[in-house]
Coordinates of C-alpha atoms in Angstrom, one line a residue:
Chain K
M1 CA 250.6 139.9 229.8
V2 CA 254.3 138.6 229.1
T3 CA 256.9 139.7 231.5
M4 CA 260.7 140.0 230.0
T5 CA 263.0 140.4 232.7
R6 CA 266.9 141.6 231.9
T7 CA 269.3 140.7 234.0
V8 CA 272.9 142.5 234.0
V9 CA 275.6 140.3 234.2
L10 CA 279.4 142.1 234.6
A11 CA 282.3 140.1 234.1
A12 CA 285.7 141.1 233.2
P13 CA 287.1 139.2 230.5
S14 CA 290.1 138.2 232.5
E15 CA 288.1 136.2 235.2
Q16 CA 286.3 132.5 234.8
S17 CA 282.8 132.7 235.5
S18 CA 281.8 129.7 238.5
D19 CA 278.7 129.1 236.3
V20 CA 280.0 128.6 232.6
T21 CA 281.4 124.9 231.5
R22 CA 283.5 125.3 229.1
V23 CA 284.6 123.3 226.8
A24 CA 288.5 122.0 225.9
V25 CA 290.2 119.3 223.4
S26 CA 293.3 117.4 224.5
T27 CA 295.8 115.4 222.4
V28 CA 297.8 111.6 223.6
I29 CA 299.9 111.3 220.3
F30 CA 301.8 107.8 221.1
T31 CA 305.3 106.8 219.3
L32 CA 308.1 104.6 219.5
R33 CA 311.5 106.0 220.9
R34 CA 314.9 103.8 221.1
D35 CA 316.4 104.5 224.7
P36 CA 319.5 102.8 224.4
A37 CA 319.7 101.6 228.1
Q38 CA 316.4 99.6 226.6
E39 CA 316.6 96.4 224.4
N40 CA 312.8 97.4 222.9
P41 CA 312.0 100.7 222.4
V42 CA 309.5 102.4 224.7
I43 CA 305.7 103.6 224.1
A44 CA 306.7 107.9 224.2
L45 CA 304.2 110.9 224.0
P46 CA 304.8 114.5 224.1
L47 CA 304.0 116.9 226.6
V48 CA 303.3 120.1 226.7
R49 CA 304.6 122.8 230.2
R50 CA 301.9 124.9 231.7
T51 CA 302.6 128.6 231.3
R52 CA 300.0 129.7 233.1
D53 CA 297.6 129.1 236.2
P54 CA 295.8 126.3 236.8
Y55 CA 299.2 123.9 237.5
E56 CA 301.2 126.2 235.9
G57 CA 304.9 125.0 235.2
L58 CA 303.2 121.2 235.5
W59 CA 303.5 119.2 231.9
A60 CA 300.1 118.8 230.5
L61 CA 299.0 116.9 227.4
P62 CA 299.1 119.2 224.2
G63 CA 295.3 121.5 223.6
G64 CA 293.3 123.9 224.3
W65 CA 289.6 125.3 223.8
L66 CA 287.3 125.0 221.3
D67 CA 286.6 127.5 219.1
Q68 CA 283.2 128.5 218.8
D69 CA 283.0 127.9 214.7
E70 CA 285.6 124.7 214.6
S71 CA 284.4 121.2 215.1
L72 CA 285.6 118.8 217.7
D73 CA 288.1 117.1 215.1
D74 CA 289.7 120.5 213.6
A75 CA 290.3 121.9 217.3
A76 CA 292.4 118.9 218.2
A77 CA 294.8 118.9 215.4
R78 CA 294.9 122.5 215.6
T79 CA 295.4 122.7 219.0
L80 CA 298.3 119.9 218.6
A81 CA 299.8 121.3 215.7
E82 CA 300.1 124.9 217.6
T83 CA 301.8 123.6 220.5
T84 CA 303.9 120.7 219.1
G85 CA 304.4 120.9 215.1
I86 CA 302.5 117.6 214.7
A87 CA 300.0 117.2 212.0
P88 CA 298.8 113.2 212.0
S89 CA 296.9 111.9 209.1
Y90 CA 294.0 110.7 211.9
L91 CA 293.1 111.5 214.9
E92 CA 290.6 109.7 216.5
Q93 CA 288.3 110.5 219.6
L94 CA 289.5 109.1 223.1
Y95 CA 286.6 110.2 225.6
A96 CA 285.3 112.8 226.7
F97 CA 286.9 113.4 229.9
G98 CA 284.2 115.6 232.2
A99 CA 284.3 114.5 236.0
V100 CA 283.1 117.6 238.9
D101 CA 286.5 118.9 240.0
R102 CA 289.1 118.5 237.3
S103 CA 289.6 121.4 237.5
P104 CA 289.2 124.7 239.2
T105 CA 286.1 126.3 236.5
R106 CA 283.9 123.3 234.8
V107 CA 285.7 122.0 231.8
I108 CA 284.7 119.3 230.0
S109 CA 287.5 118.1 228.0
I110 CA 287.5 115.9 224.7
V111 CA 290.6 114.0 224.5
Y112 CA 291.9 112.4 220.6
W113 CA 294.7 110.1 220.3
A114 CA 297.4 109.1 217.1
L115 CA 299.8 106.7 216.4
V116 CA 302.8 108.3 215.0
R117 CA 305.9 107.5 213.2
P118 CA 309.2 108.5 214.2
D119 CA 309.6 110.1 210.8
E120 CA 305.8 112.2 210.9
I121 CA 307.7 113.8 213.8
P122 CA 308.5 117.4 212.1
S123 CA 312.3 118.7 213.5
H124 CA 312.0 121.4 215.8
E125 CA 313.3 123.9 213.3
A126 CA 309.7 123.3 210.8
V127 CA 307.7 124.2 213.6
P128 CA 307.7 128.4 213.9
A129 CA 306.0 128.6 217.4
Y130 CA 308.1 125.4 218.6
D131 CA 308.7 126.5 221.8
A132 CA 311.8 123.4 222.7
E133 CA 312.0 124.5 226.2
N134 CA 308.5 124.1 227.2
V135 CA 307.6 120.7 225.3
T136 CA 309.4 117.4 225.8
W137 CA 308.5 113.3 224.8
V138 CA 308.5 111.3 228.0
D139 CA 308.2 107.2 228.3
A140 CA 304.9 106.7 229.1
A141 CA 305.6 104.2 231.5
H142 CA 307.2 106.6 233.5
L143 CA 305.5 109.5 233.6
P144 CA 306.1 112.8 235.2
P145 CA 303.6 114.4 237.7
L146 CA 300.7 116.0 235.0
A147 CA 298.2 118.8 235.6
F148 CA 294.6 118.3 236.0
D149 CA 293.6 114.4 235.9
H150 CA 295.8 114.1 232.5
T151 CA 297.5 110.8 234.4
E152 CA 294.5 109.6 234.3
I153 CA 293.7 110.5 230.5
V154 CA 297.2 108.7 229.7
D155 CA 296.2 105.7 231.8
Y156 CA 293.1 105.7 230.1
A157 CA 294.8 105.4 226.4
L158 CA 297.5 103.3 227.6
W159 CA 295.1 100.7 227.5
R160 CA 292.9 101.6 224.4
L161 CA 295.8 101.0 222.9
R162 CA 297.0 97.4 224.5
N163 CA 293.2 96.6 223.8
K164 CA 292.8 98.0 220.1
A165 CA 296.2 95.9 219.1
G166 CA 294.6 92.7 219.6
Y167 CA 291.7 92.9 217.3
S168 CA 293.4 95.9 214.4
R169 CA 295.6 97.0 212.4
I170 CA 296.7 99.8 215.2
A171 CA 299.9 99.0 215.4
H172 CA 300.7 99.3 211.5
G173 CA 300.7 103.3 213.0
L174 CA 304.0 102.5 214.5
L175 CA 305.5 100.7 211.3
P176 CA 306.9 101.9 207.7
D177 CA 304.7 100.6 205.4
E178 CA 307.1 97.4 204.7
F179 CA 308.7 95.8 207.9
T180 CA 309.7 92.8 208.9
L181 CA 307.8 90.0 211.4
A182 CA 310.6 90.6 213.7
E183 CA 310.1 94.7 213.5
L184 CA 306.5 94.3 214.0
R185 CA 306.7 91.9 217.5
E186 CA 308.7 93.8 218.9
V187 CA 306.0 97.1 218.4
Y188 CA 303.8 94.6 220.0
E189 CA 306.2 93.7 222.8
S190 CA 305.9 97.7 223.5
I191 CA 302.4 97.7 223.5
L192 CA 301.5 94.8 225.3
G193 CA 305.1 95.8 228.1
R194 CA 306.2 91.7 227.5
R195 CA 308.1 89.7 224.9
L196 CA 306.3 87.0 222.7
D197 CA 307.9 84.3 221.9
P198 CA 308.9 84.4 217.9
A199 CA 307.4 81.0 216.6
N200 CA 303.9 81.3 218.3
F201 CA 303.3 85.5 216.9
R202 CA 304.5 84.3 213.4
R203 CA 302.3 81.4 213.5
Q204 CA 299.3 83.6 214.8
V205 CA 300.4 86.5 212.1
D206 CA 300.2 83.2 209.3
N207 CA 296.8 82.4 210.6
S208 CA 295.4 86.3 210.4
E209 CA 295.7 86.6 207.1
T210 CA 296.4 90.6 207.7
L211 CA 299.9 90.0 206.6
I212 CA 300.8 90.4 202.6
P213 CA 304.3 88.9 202.0
T214 CA 306.9 91.0 199.1
D215 CA 309.6 90.4 198.0
R216 CA 311.8 92.5 199.3
F217 CA 314.2 91.6 202.5
R218 CA 315.9 93.6 204.8
T219 CA 319.2 92.8 205.0
G220 CA 322.3 94.5 207.6
S221 CA 324.0 92.4 210.5
H222 CA 321.4 89.3 210.6
R223 CA 320.2 87.2 208.1
P224 CA 318.4 88.9 205.6
A225 CA 314.3 89.4 206.7
R226 CA 311.6 89.7 204.5
L227 CA 309.3 92.2 204.5
Y228 CA 305.2 92.4 204.6
R229 CA 302.8 94.3 204.1
Y230 CA 299.2 95.4 205.7
N231 CA 296.8 93.6 203.8
Q232 CA 294.6 96.5 202.7
D233 CA 291.9 94.0 201.8
V234 CA 291.3 92.3 205.4
E235 CA 288.3 94.5 207.0
L236 CA 289.2 95.4 210.6
A237 CA 287.4 97.5 213.5
D238 CA 289.6 100.5 212.5
R239 CA 287.8 103.5 211.9
G240 CA 284.4 103.1 212.0
P241 CA 281.3 104.9 210.2
L242 CA 282.2 108.3 211.1
I243 CA 285.0 109.0 209.0
A244 CA 283.1 108.2 205.8
R245 CA 282.2 111.7 206.7
P246 CA 283.6 114.4 204.0
Chain W
M1 CA 300.6 149.8 235.1
V2 CA 297.8 147.3 234.7
T3 CA 294.9 148.4 233.1
M4 CA 291.7 146.1 234.2
T5 CA 288.6 147.2 231.7
R6 CA 285.4 145.4 233.1
T7 CA 282.4 144.3 230.0
V8 CA 278.9 144.7 231.3
V9 CA 277.0 141.9 229.3
L10 CA 273.1 142.3 229.0
A11 CA 271.8 138.8 228.7
A12 CA 267.7 138.1 229.0
P13 CA 267.5 134.6 230.4
S14 CA 265.1 133.1 228.0
E15 CA 268.1 134.3 225.3
Q16 CA 270.8 131.9 224.3
S17 CA 273.9 134.0 223.7
S18 CA 274.9 133.1 220.6
D19 CA 278.6 133.3 221.5
V20 CA 278.2 130.2 224.1
T21 CA 279.5 126.1 223.7
R22 CA 276.7 124.5 225.5
V23 CA 277.3 121.1 226.7
A24 CA 274.2 118.3 226.7
V25 CA 274.0 114.3 227.2
S26 CA 271.9 111.7 225.1
T27 CA 271.5 108.6 225.1
V28 CA 271.1 105.2 222.8
I29 CA 269.3 102.3 224.5
F30 CA 268.8 99.2 222.4
T31 CA 267.2 96.4 223.1
L32 CA 265.4 93.4 222.0
R33 CA 261.9 93.4 220.9
R34 CA 259.9 91.0 219.1
D35 CA 257.4 91.4 216.4
P36 CA 255.2 88.7 215.1
A37 CA 255.7 90.1 211.6
Q38 CA 259.3 88.7 212.0
E39 CA 261.0 85.7 212.4
N40 CA 263.8 87.2 215.0
P41 CA 263.5 89.5 217.2
V42 CA 264.1 93.0 216.1
I43 CA 266.7 95.9 217.8
A44 CA 264.3 98.5 219.4
L45 CA 265.6 102.5 221.0
P46 CA 263.7 104.7 223.4
L47 CA 262.6 108.1 221.5
V48 CA 261.3 111.7 223.0
R49 CA 259.1 113.9 221.1
R50 CA 260.3 117.2 221.3
T51 CA 258.1 119.4 222.9
R52 CA 260.2 122.5 221.9
D53 CA 262.0 124.3 218.9
P54 CA 264.5 123.3 217.9
Y55 CA 262.7 120.8 216.3
E56 CA 259.5 121.2 217.9
G57 CA 257.1 117.7 217.3
L58 CA 260.0 115.3 215.9
W59 CA 260.6 112.7 217.7
A60 CA 264.8 113.2 219.3
L61 CA 267.1 110.5 222.0
P62 CA 266.9 110.9 225.8
G63 CA 268.5 113.5 227.0
G64 CA 269.0 116.8 228.1
W65 CA 271.4 119.9 229.4
L66 CA 274.3 118.9 231.5
D67 CA 274.0 120.4 235.5
Q68 CA 276.9 122.2 236.3
D69 CA 277.7 120.1 239.5
E70 CA 277.3 116.7 238.2
S71 CA 279.2 114.5 235.6
L72 CA 278.9 113.4 232.2
D73 CA 277.8 109.6 233.6
D74 CA 275.4 111.0 236.4
A75 CA 273.6 113.3 233.4
A76 CA 273.0 110.9 231.2
A77 CA 271.9 108.1 233.5
R78 CA 269.4 111.2 235.4
T79 CA 267.9 112.6 232.0
L80 CA 267.6 108.5 230.7
A81 CA 265.7 108.6 233.8
E82 CA 263.2 111.1 233.9
T83 CA 262.0 110.9 230.5
T84 CA 261.6 107.2 230.5
G85 CA 262.4 106.1 233.4
I86 CA 265.1 103.2 232.8
A87 CA 268.0 102.8 234.8
P88 CA 270.3 100.5 233.1
S89 CA 273.1 99.0 235.4
Y90 CA 275.9 100.9 233.4
L91 CA 275.7 103.0 230.4
E92 CA 279.1 103.5 228.1
Q93 CA 280.1 106.4 226.7
L94 CA 279.6 106.0 222.8
Y95 CA 281.5 109.4 221.5
A96 CA 280.7 113.3 221.5
F97 CA 279.3 115.1 218.6
G98 CA 280.5 118.0 218.1
A99 CA 279.6 119.2 214.3
V100 CA 279.3 123.2 214.3
D101 CA 276.1 123.4 212.4
R102 CA 274.4 120.4 214.2
S103 CA 272.0 122.5 216.4
P104 CA 271.1 126.4 215.9
T105 CA 273.6 127.5 218.5
R106 CA 276.6 125.3 219.9
V107 CA 276.0 122.1 222.1
I108 CA 278.5 119.5 222.1
S109 CA 276.6 116.4 222.8
I110 CA 278.4 113.7 225.0
V111 CA 276.4 110.1 223.9
Y112 CA 276.1 107.2 226.0
W113 CA 274.9 104.4 225.3
A114 CA 273.4 101.2 227.0
L115 CA 271.9 97.1 226.1
V116 CA 269.1 96.5 228.4
R117 CA 266.9 93.4 228.7
P118 CA 263.0 93.9 227.9
D119 CA 262.6 93.2 231.8
E120 CA 264.9 95.8 232.4
I121 CA 262.2 98.2 230.7
P122 CA 259.9 99.5 233.8
S123 CA 256.3 99.3 233.3
H124 CA 254.7 103.0 232.0
E125 CA 252.8 103.1 235.9
A126 CA 256.4 102.8 237.5
V127 CA 257.0 106.2 236.1
P128 CA 256.1 108.9 237.2
A129 CA 256.5 111.8 235.0
Y130 CA 256.0 109.0 232.3
D131 CA 254.9 110.3 229.3
A132 CA 252.9 107.8 227.5
E133 CA 252.4 110.0 224.2
N134 CA 255.7 111.6 223.8
V135 CA 258.0 108.2 224.5
T136 CA 257.7 105.8 221.7
W137 CA 260.1 102.7 220.8
V138 CA 261.1 102.2 217.7
D139 CA 263.1 99.4 215.2
A140 CA 266.6 100.5 215.1
A141 CA 266.0 99.2 211.2
H142 CA 263.6 101.8 210.7
L143 CA 263.9 105.1 212.2
P144 CA 261.4 108.3 212.0
P145 CA 262.6 111.2 211.1
L146 CA 264.8 112.6 214.1
A147 CA 265.9 116.2 215.7
F148 CA 269.8 117.2 214.6
D149 CA 271.9 114.3 213.7
H150 CA 270.6 111.6 216.0
T151 CA 269.9 109.7 213.2
E152 CA 273.9 110.1 212.4
I153 CA 274.3 109.1 216.0
V154 CA 272.1 106.1 216.0
D155 CA 274.1 105.0 213.3
Y156 CA 277.2 105.1 214.4
A157 CA 275.7 103.3 217.6
L158 CA 274.7 100.5 215.7
W159 CA 277.7 100.5 213.6
R160 CA 279.8 100.0 217.7
L161 CA 276.8 97.2 218.2
R162 CA 277.4 94.9 215.1
N163 CA 281.1 95.9 215.6
K164 CA 282.0 94.9 219.7
A165 CA 279.7 92.2 219.3
G166 CA 282.7 90.3 218.1
Y167 CA 285.5 90.4 220.9
S168 CA 282.8 90.9 223.8
R169 CA 280.6 89.9 226.1
I170 CA 278.8 92.5 224.9
A171 CA 275.1 90.1 223.5
H172 CA 275.4 89.2 227.6
G173 CA 273.3 92.7 227.8
L174 CA 270.7 91.5 225.8
L175 CA 270.1 87.8 227.3
P176 CA 268.6 86.6 230.9
D177 CA 271.6 85.2 232.7
E178 CA 271.1 81.7 231.9
F179 CA 270.5 81.1 227.7
T180 CA 270.4 78.5 225.4
L181 CA 273.0 78.4 222.2
A182 CA 269.7 79.1 220.2
E183 CA 268.6 81.8 221.9
L184 CA 272.6 83.2 221.8
R185 CA 272.8 83.0 218.7
E186 CA 269.3 84.9 217.8
V187 CA 270.5 87.8 219.6
Y188 CA 273.9 87.6 217.3
E189 CA 271.7 87.2 214.2
S190 CA 269.6 90.0 215.3
I191 CA 272.8 92.7 216.0
L192 CA 274.4 91.6 212.6
G193 CA 271.5 91.6 210.4
R194 CA 271.9 88.2 209.2
R195 CA 272.0 84.4 209.0
L196 CA 274.1 82.0 211.2
D197 CA 275.0 78.7 210.6
P198 CA 273.6 77.1 214.1
A199 CA 276.4 73.9 213.2
N200 CA 279.3 76.7 212.5
F201 CA 277.9 79.2 215.8
R202 CA 278.2 76.1 218.1
R203 CA 282.2 76.0 217.1
Q204 CA 283.4 79.2 217.3
V205 CA 281.2 79.7 220.9
D206 CA 282.8 75.6 221.7
N207 CA 286.3 77.4 220.0
S208 CA 286.1 80.2 222.2
E209 CA 285.4 79.7 226.0
T210 CA 283.6 82.4 226.7
L211 CA 280.4 80.1 227.2
I212 CA 279.6 77.1 230.9
P213 CA 276.9 74.6 229.9
T214 CA 274.8 74.3 232.8
D215 CA 272.8 71.3 234.4
R216 CA 269.7 73.1 233.1
F217 CA 267.8 72.7 230.3
R218 CA 264.9 74.5 228.3
T219 CA 261.8 72.9 228.2
G220 CA 258.9 73.3 225.5
S221 CA 257.5 73.0 222.7
H222 CA 261.7 71.7 221.5
R223 CA 263.6 69.1 222.0
P224 CA 265.8 70.1 225.8
A225 CA 268.2 72.5 225.1
R226 CA 270.9 73.5 228.1
L227 CA 271.2 76.7 229.2
Y228 CA 274.9 78.3 229.1
R229 CA 276.0 81.2 231.2
Y230 CA 279.1 83.5 230.3
N231 CA 282.3 82.5 232.0
Q232 CA 283.2 85.5 234.0
D233 CA 286.7 84.2 234.4
V234 CA 287.5 85.3 230.8
E235 CA 288.9 88.5 230.5
L236 CA 287.0 90.3 227.7
A237 CA 287.3 94.1 226.4
D238 CA 284.2 95.1 228.2
R239 CA 284.2 98.2 230.2
G240 CA 288.1 99.1 230.8
P241 CA 289.8 100.6 233.5
L242 CA 287.5 103.8 233.7
I243 CA 284.7 101.8 235.7
A244 CA 287.2 100.9 238.4
R245 CA 286.8 104.0 239.9
P246 CA 284.5 104.6 243.1

């Protein structure tokens, strides 16, 4: 004979049961920001102020809970758009953070990241729910205290950015379609946090065959500089097979 | 006045509530296996037969549910050891899979992977709970039908393996500490699925400065071949800052 026992669970909606693991998504968005005090642009990212416990009042990465009927990718895009209005063409999964003590209740956070050009950041006026007081952009090298393990998450994203800059087109995400070699070098210098020799940089780029020179030039206060674009034919380790899915 | 409503939830322990998202871990373990019918070794991985629904009877990646009080890394190591007895020195997080329809109930799977040398695979006798009938090793290029989205997961892991072979010491995970250039080339050929020109391969390896020649030679039926080891001083993009944590 099979006996079926039924358990009665009492739960108030506002309470979080301590024996449930919940899944959240967070997003690290990097862009380049000009700082008048510094010659090179700095890597900047958006933060959202927490308006409830835990860590009420502290800054955190944009994010939120995974809905029951949405994919991880969709949840990352939705929560990012809701809080900041940013809608990158592509969000890449970065890492799943799941330390037992990273939150007062058990929360697994799947973190996504993207690089956006300054012109891809919507103006405040264009974002209906934008809350200027509770969204800020900060220099990634000078973070304020962050909620949860978000400082560790940003540090990991910066490490991946520096690492990936060496073997992929990733710097392209921070540049317009056409750019000068000096502009490209500046992006790498911002990512790597150090100066690169212009002649060596030009030689490396020439050898890599990843850039195509155009017939156009950037003119201005300096002597005209040739504009380049990325060679889309060169297959680099950018996105992988998961992207091919519809 | 604040009104607190309390909700009564009825749940039988054996039933899975449909509005709960659960977190699981799975593991892809690659090794090299000699197949008498093929000149080069093949990439092989262990599978575990499912003994209950869904997909009862089908093969699946080793894995299981995340416990409330264990980290993602610990859960991956525990479930792998429980089912196969394999205990790699290092499991790397591969990707979080979270499509809404990947399982009858909502399950997010955090997938880990590792490369192991054949001598790191324990003999059946050494694994107390080993179930020889329900564990098998298969050629990654010829998978049987797998449960859930596990075929997609293995394909993604193979893509990462091929990709990573180009810029890191990853092939080292499949080799003993000292090896000949022919053995190293064979590993790359197995991973990439194509032949490499021996002279070109030797030149590339020499230029990369990642190998240190030893004074020892492999002797046997061919002429003696020098043994090499990896240069641990060359910093490659292997593991990243998350590993530095205690």
